[in-house]
Amino acid sequence: MPYEEDLFHEFKGHKSLSTDQLPKWTQASKWERASRKAVSRNLCGFLNTGLGGTVYCGVLDDGNVIGLKMTQYQKDHVVKSLNDLMSRYSPPVPRHRYRIQFVPVLSSDMSEKDREELANVDTRDLVDAEERKTEHLLRTAHYCWCDKDAKVQYANMADDINHAADNNTNPLKRLPVLGILVTSYIIEISIQAWNPDAASNKGFGDFLNLHPIHADEDGKIYFRRQARLFQYSLQEIASLTRFEARSRRMTIIDRMQKEILALKKKVVQGKQVKDA
Ligand SMILES: [Zn+2]
């Protein structure tokens, strides 16, 4: 990975977005700490700094890319659960503040040409448009229909690969098979930095148009600080917001002073013109 975990980048080895998607076995028990934490905490933390950031699912803490195997239906599922999650925040997160991308992870022992070709396969072309409309089972760690379907696809795929290997076919000629083969991805979920002057953000911030502070699906509020997350009390949030409000006020005042100065200049120039 080109990045290390820092203020703006978080690595996750899994794709459990919300706390209700965390399998029971990954949760804290009397004997063990939780082995998995939902992606939601990090998204919340990136929103609340106002600076944004990206969560990479399919990358281990040490930066090792493992990729997550997914079919098109499972990718749809992830997009749906992200939208669902963002709608459960308080206040809800508008669509323009986040972005999701699936970056295929391709084997390094493939030729450059094959990799390029495979990276450009649109898996949406390989699936049934009607089937894609089937509702997914969200807010649970249980298997969804898309997970069951994936199991069947992987089993078929193994057959196809063996078959293709037997025939020694050019890999590009079996694109439909390989299209399914391109199943390992890094899921990049980015929170956009808050732009107080963007028209799309009007009405979401407060009167100074500071970024709103969001509580996650469990009503918890996180802030990203360095590569760590802190859960804040309301008291602390109030003082952080005050601090931020002050610096935002300063930039507004700075800008206004500059504008006034520019106006004054114009007036002076106008006068000179008149005087001349
Ligand atoms: Zn599903």
CSV table of C-alpha atoms and ligand atoms in Angstrom, one decimal:
chain,number,residue,atom,x,y,z
A,1,MET,CA,0.0,0.0,0.0
A,2,PRO,CA,1.2,3.5,-0.8
A,3,TYR,CA,0.0,4.7,2.6
A,4,GLU,CA,0.4,3.9,6.2
A,5,GLU,CA,-2.4,4.3,8.6
A,6,ASP,CA,-2.6,7.9,9.7
A,7,LEU,CA,-5.0,10.7,10.2
A,8,PHE,CA,-6.6,10.1,6.8
A,9,HIS,CA,-6.2,6.4,6.1
A,10,GLU,CA,-7.5,3.3,7.9
A,11,PHE,CA,-7.0,-0.3,7.0
A,12,LYS,CA,-9.5,-3.1,7.7
A,13,GLY,CA,-9.2,-6.8,7.0
A,14,HIS,CA,-13.0,-7.2,6.7
A,15,LYS,CA,-16.1,-5.5,5.4
A,16,SER,CA,-18.4,-5.4,8.4
A,17,LEU,CA,-19.6,-1.8,8.0
A,18,SER,CA,-22.0,-1.4,10.9
A,19,THR,CA,-21.9,-2.9,14.4
A,20,ASP,CA,-24.9,-5.2,13.7
A,21,GLN,CA,-22.9,-6.8,10.9
A,22,LEU,CA,-20.2,-8.0,13.2
A,23,PRO,CA,-20.2,-11.7,13.7
A,24,LYS,CA,-20.6,-12.8,17.3
A,25,TRP,CA,-17.3,-14.7,17.4
A,26,THR,CA,-15.4,-11.5,16.7
A,27,GLN,CA,-16.9,-9.7,19.7
A,28,ALA,CA,-15.5,-9.2,23.1
A,29,SER,CA,-16.2,-11.9,25.6
A,30,LYS,CA,-15.2,-12.6,29.2
A,31,TRP,CA,-11.9,-14.0,27.9
A,32,GLU,CA,-11.0,-12.0,24.8
A,33,ARG,CA,-11.0,-8.5,23.4
A,34,ALA,CA,-13.1,-7.9,20.3
A,35,SER,CA,-11.0,-9.0,17.2
A,36,ARG,CA,-13.0,-6.9,14.8
A,37,LYS,CA,-14.5,-3.4,15.0
A,38,ALA,CA,-17.0,-2.0,12.5
A,39,VAL,CA,-15.9,0.3,9.7
A,40,SER,CA,-18.6,2.7,10.9
A,41,ARG,CA,-16.5,4.1,13.8
A,42,ASN,CA,-13.8,5.2,11.4
A,43,LEU,CA,-16.2,6.8,9.0
A,44,CYS,CA,-17.7,8.6,11.9
A,45,GLY,CA,-14.3,9.8,13.0
A,46,PHE,CA,-13.4,11.1,9.5
A,47,LEU,CA,-16.7,12.9,9.3
A,48,ASN,CA,-16.3,14.6,12.7
A,49,THR,CA,-12.8,16.0,12.0
A,50,GLY,CA,-14.3,17.7,8.9
A,51,LEU,CA,-11.1,16.6,7.2
A,52,GLY,CA,-12.4,13.4,5.6
A,53,GLY,CA,-10.3,10.3,5.1
A,54,THR,CA,-10.5,6.8,3.5
A,55,VAL,CA,-11.1,3.3,4.9
A,56,TYR,CA,-9.5,0.5,2.9
A,57,CYS,CA,-11.3,-2.8,3.4
A,58,GLY,CA,-9.2,-5.8,2.4
A,59,VAL,CA,-5.9,-4.4,3.8
A,60,LEU,CA,-4.3,-5.6,7.0
A,61,ASP,CA,-3.1,-3.3,9.8
A,62,ASP,CA,0.5,-3.7,8.5
A,63,GLY,CA,-0.5,-2.6,5.0
A,64,ASN,CA,-0.6,-6.1,3.5
A,65,VAL,CA,-3.2,-6.3,0.8
A,66,ILE,CA,-5.4,-9.4,1.2
A,67,GLY,CA,-8.3,-8.3,-0.9
A,68,LEU,CA,-11.9,-9.4,-0.3
A,69,LYS,CA,-13.6,-11.9,-2.6
A,70,MET,CA,-16.8,-10.5,-3.9
A,71,THR,CA,-19.3,-11.1,-6.7
A,72,GLN,CA,-21.2,-8.2,-8.3
A,73,TYR,CA,-24.2,-9.0,-6.1
A,74,GLN,CA,-22.0,-8.9,-3.0
A,75,LYS,CA,-20.6,-5.5,-4.1
A,76,ASP,CA,-24.1,-4.3,-4.5
A,77,HIS,CA,-24.8,-5.5,-1.0
A,78,VAL,CA,-21.8,-3.5,0.4
A,79,VAL,CA,-23.1,-0.3,-1.4
A,80,LYS,CA,-26.6,-0.8,-0.1
A,81,SER,CA,-25.4,-1.4,3.5
A,82,LEU,CA,-23.2,1.7,3.3
A,83,ASN,CA,-26.1,3.9,2.1
A,84,ASP,CA,-28.2,2.3,4.9
A,85,LEU,CA,-25.6,3.0,7.5
A,86,MET,CA,-25.1,6.6,6.4
A,87,SER,CA,-28.9,7.2,6.7
A,88,ARG,CA,-28.8,5.9,10.3
A,89,TYR,CA,-26.3,8.5,11.4
A,90,SER,CA,-27.6,11.5,13.3
A,91,PRO,CA,-27.8,13.7,11.5
A,92,PRO,CA,-27.9,11.5,8.3
A,93,VAL,CA,-24.9,11.8,6.1
A,94,PRO,CA,-25.8,13.2,2.6
A,95,ARG,CA,-24.7,11.2,-0.4
A,96,HIS,CA,-22.2,13.8,-1.7
A,97,ARG,CA,-20.1,13.5,1.5
A,98,TYR,CA,-19.0,9.9,0.8
A,99,ARG,CA,-17.8,7.7,-2.0
A,100,ILE,CA,-17.3,4.0,-2.5
A,101,GLN,CA,-15.0,2.3,-5.0
A,102,PHE,CA,-14.0,-1.4,-5.6
A,103,VAL,CA,-10.4,-1.7,-6.7
A,104,PRO,CA,-9.6,-5.1,-8.1
A,105,VAL,CA,-6.6,-6.9,-6.6
A,106,LEU,CA,-4.8,-8.7,-9.4
A,107,SER,CA,-2.1,-11.3,-9.1
A,108,SER,CA,1.4,-10.0,-9.7
A,109,ASP,CA,2.3,-13.0,-11.8
A,110,MET,CA,-0.1,-12.0,-14.5
A,111,SER,CA,1.2,-10.2,-17.6
A,112,GLU,CA,0.7,-6.4,-17.7
A,113,LYS,CA,-1.7,-6.8,-20.6
A,114,ASP,CA,-3.8,-9.4,-18.9
A,115,ARG,CA,-4.0,-7.3,-15.8
A,116,GLU,CA,-5.0,-4.2,-17.7
A,117,GLU,CA,-7.7,-6.2,-19.5
A,118,LEU,CA,-9.0,-7.7,-16.3
A,119,ALA,CA,-9.0,-4.5,-14.4
A,120,ASN,CA,-11.3,-3.1,-17.1
A,121,VAL,CA,-13.9,-5.9,-16.9
A,122,ASP,CA,-17.2,-4.6,-15.7
A,123,THR,CA,-18.7,-7.3,-13.6
A,124,ARG,CA,-22.1,-5.7,-14.0
A,125,ASP,CA,-22.1,-7.0,-17.5
A,126,LEU,CA,-21.8,-10.6,-16.2
A,127,VAL,CA,-24.8,-10.7,-13.9
A,128,ASP,CA,-28.5,-10.7,-14.2
A,129,ALA,CA,-30.0,-7.2,-14.1
A,130,GLU,CA,-33.3,-8.6,-12.6
A,131,GLU,CA,-31.6,-10.5,-10.0
A,132,ARG,CA,-29.7,-7.4,-8.9
A,133,LYS,CA,-33.0,-5.9,-7.8
A,134,THR,CA,-33.5,-8.6,-5.2
A,135,GLU,CA,-33.5,-7.0,-1.7
A,136,HIS,CA,-30.4,-7.7,0.4
A,137,LEU,CA,-30.4,-8.7,4.1
A,138,LEU,CA,-28.9,-5.7,5.8
A,139,ARG,CA,-28.1,-4.9,9.5
A,140,THR,CA,-27.2,-8.5,10.3
A,141,ALA,CA,-24.2,-10.8,10.4
A,142,HIS,CA,-26.3,-13.6,8.9
A,143,TYR,CA,-25.7,-14.8,5.4
A,144,CYS,CA,-27.6,-13.0,2.6
A,145,TRP,CA,-28.8,-14.6,-0.6
A,146,CYS,CA,-25.8,-12.9,-2.4
A,147,ASP,CA,-23.4,-14.8,-0.1
A,148,LYS,CA,-25.1,-18.1,-0.8
A,149,ASP,CA,-25.0,-17.3,-4.5
A,150,ALA,CA,-21.3,-16.5,-4.3
A,151,LYS,CA,-20.5,-19.9,-2.8
A,152,VAL,CA,-22.2,-21.5,-5.8
A,153,GLN,CA,-20.3,-19.2,-8.2
A,154,TYR,CA,-16.9,-20.0,-6.6
A,155,ALA,CA,-17.6,-23.7,-6.9
A,156,ASN,CA,-18.5,-23.4,-10.6
A,157,MET,CA,-15.5,-21.2,-11.1
A,158,ALA,CA,-13.2,-23.8,-9.8
A,159,ASP,CA,-14.7,-26.2,-12.4
A,160,ASP,CA,-14.3,-23.7,-15.2
A,161,ILE,CA,-10.7,-23.0,-14.3
A,162,ASN,CA,-9.8,-26.6,-14.3
A,163,HIS,CA,-11.6,-27.0,-17.6
A,164,ALA,CA,-9.8,-24.0,-19.2
A,165,ALA,CA,-6.5,-25.2,-17.9
A,166,ASP,CA,-7.2,-28.6,-19.6
A,167,ASN,CA,-7.8,-26.8,-22.9
A,168,ASN,CA,-4.9,-24.5,-22.4
A,169,THR,CA,-7.1,-21.6,-23.6
A,170,ASN,CA,-5.9,-18.0,-23.8
A,171,PRO,CA,-7.1,-16.4,-20.6
A,172,LEU,CA,-8.6,-13.5,-22.4
A,173,LYS,CA,-10.8,-15.8,-24.4
A,174,ARG,CA,-12.5,-17.0,-21.3
A,175,LEU,CA,-13.3,-13.5,-20.0
A,176,PRO,CA,-16.7,-14.5,-18.7
A,177,VAL,CA,-15.0,-17.0,-16.4
A,178,LEU,CA,-12.2,-14.6,-15.5
A,179,GLY,CA,-14.6,-11.8,-15.0
A,180,ILE,CA,-16.0,-13.8,-12.1
A,181,LEU,CA,-12.4,-14.6,-11.2
A,182,VAL,CA,-11.7,-10.9,-10.6
A,183,THR,CA,-13.3,-11.3,-7.3
A,184,SER,CA,-10.8,-9.9,-4.9
A,185,TYR,CA,-11.1,-6.2,-4.2
A,186,ILE,CA,-10.1,-3.5,-1.9
A,187,ILE,CA,-13.1,-1.5,-1.0
A,188,GLU,CA,-12.3,2.2,-0.7
A,189,ILE,CA,-14.8,4.2,1.3
A,190,SER,CA,-13.9,7.9,1.4
A,191,ILE,CA,-15.4,10.6,3.4
A,192,GLN,CA,-15.0,13.9,1.6
A,193,ALA,CA,-13.5,16.8,3.6
A,194,TRP,CA,-16.0,19.3,4.6
A,195,ASN,CA,-16.1,22.3,2.3
A,196,PRO,CA,-18.1,25.0,4.0
A,197,ASP,CA,-18.4,27.0,0.8
A,198,ALA,CA,-19.8,24.2,-1.3
A,199,ALA,CA,-23.4,24.8,-2.4
A,200,SER,CA,-24.2,21.2,-1.7
A,201,ASN,CA,-23.3,21.7,2.0
A,202,LYS,CA,-25.5,24.7,2.5
A,203,GLY,CA,-28.1,24.0,5.2
A,204,PHE,CA,-26.2,21.0,6.6
A,205,GLY,CA,-23.8,22.9,8.9
A,206,ASP,CA,-24.6,25.5,11.5
A,207,PHE,CA,-24.9,29.3,10.9
A,208,LEU,CA,-21.1,29.6,10.4
A,209,ASN,CA,-21.5,26.5,8.1
A,210,LEU,CA,-19.1,24.4,10.3
A,211,HIS,CA,-19.3,20.7,9.5
A,212,PRO,CA,-22.0,18.9,11.5
A,213,ILE,CA,-21.0,16.5,14.2
A,214,HIS,CA,-22.4,13.1,13.4
A,215,ALA,CA,-23.3,10.3,15.9
A,216,ASP,CA,-23.0,6.8,14.5
A,217,GLU,CA,-25.7,4.1,14.2
A,218,ASP,CA,-25.3,3.4,18.0
A,219,GLY,CA,-25.5,7.1,18.9
A,220,LYS,CA,-21.7,7.2,19.6
A,221,ILE,CA,-19.5,10.1,18.5
A,222,TYR,CA,-16.0,9.5,17.3
A,223,PHE,CA,-13.2,11.8,16.2
A,224,ARG,CA,-10.1,10.7,14.2
A,225,ARG,CA,-6.9,11.8,15.8
A,226,GLN,CA,-3.6,10.7,14.3
A,227,ALA,CA,-4.3,7.0,13.6
A,228,ARG,CA,-6.5,6.6,16.6
A,229,LEU,CA,-10.1,7.1,17.3
A,230,PHE,CA,-11.4,8.8,20.4
A,231,GLN,CA,-14.9,8.7,21.7
A,232,TYR,CA,-15.7,12.1,23.1
A,233,SER,CA,-18.1,13.3,25.7
A,234,LEU,CA,-20.6,16.0,24.8
A,235,GLN,CA,-18.7,18.5,26.9
A,236,GLU,CA,-15.5,17.9,25.0
A,237,ILE,CA,-17.3,18.2,21.7
A,238,ALA,CA,-18.7,21.6,22.7
A,239,SER,CA,-15.2,22.9,23.4
A,240,LEU,CA,-13.7,21.4,20.2
A,241,THR,CA,-16.5,23.0,18.2
A,242,ARG,CA,-15.9,26.3,19.9
A,243,PHE,CA,-12.3,26.1,19.0
A,244,GLU,CA,-13.1,25.3,15.4
A,245,ALA,CA,-15.8,28.0,15.3
A,246,ARG,CA,-13.1,30.5,16.4
A,247,SER,CA,-10.7,29.5,13.6
A,248,ARG,CA,-13.4,29.5,11.0
A,249,ARG,CA,-14.6,32.9,12.2
A,250,MET,CA,-11.0,34.1,11.9
A,251,THR,CA,-10.8,32.9,8.2
A,252,ILE,CA,-14.1,34.6,7.5
A,253,ILE,CA,-12.9,37.8,9.1
A,254,ASP,CA,-9.6,37.6,7.2
A,255,ARG,CA,-11.4,37.2,4.0
A,256,MET,CA,-13.8,40.0,4.7
A,257,GLN,CA,-10.9,42.3,5.6
A,258,LYS,CA,-9.2,41.4,2.3
A,259,GLU,CA,-12.4,42.1,0.4
A,260,ILE,CA,-12.9,45.4,2.2
A,261,LEU,CA,-9.3,46.3,1.3
A,262,ALA,CA,-9.8,45.4,-2.3
A,263,LEU,CA,-13.1,47.4,-2.4
A,264,LYS,CA,-11.3,50.4,-0.8
A,265,LYS,CA,-8.6,50.2,-3.5
A,266,LYS,CA,-11.3,50.1,-6.2
A,267,VAL,CA,-13.0,53.1,-4.7
A,268,VAL,CA,-9.6,55.0,-4.5
A,269,GLN,CA,-8.9,54.0,-8.1
A,270,GLY,CA,-12.4,55.2,-9.1
A,271,LYS,CA,-11.7,58.5,-7.4
A,272,GLN,CA,-8.4,58.8,-9.2
A,273,VAL,CA,-10.2,58.2,-12.5
A,274,LYS,CA,-12.8,60.8,-11.6
A,275,ASP,CA,-10.1,63.3,-10.5
A,276,ALA,CA,-8.2,62.9,-13.7
B,1,ZN,ZN,-26.8,-9.5,0.0
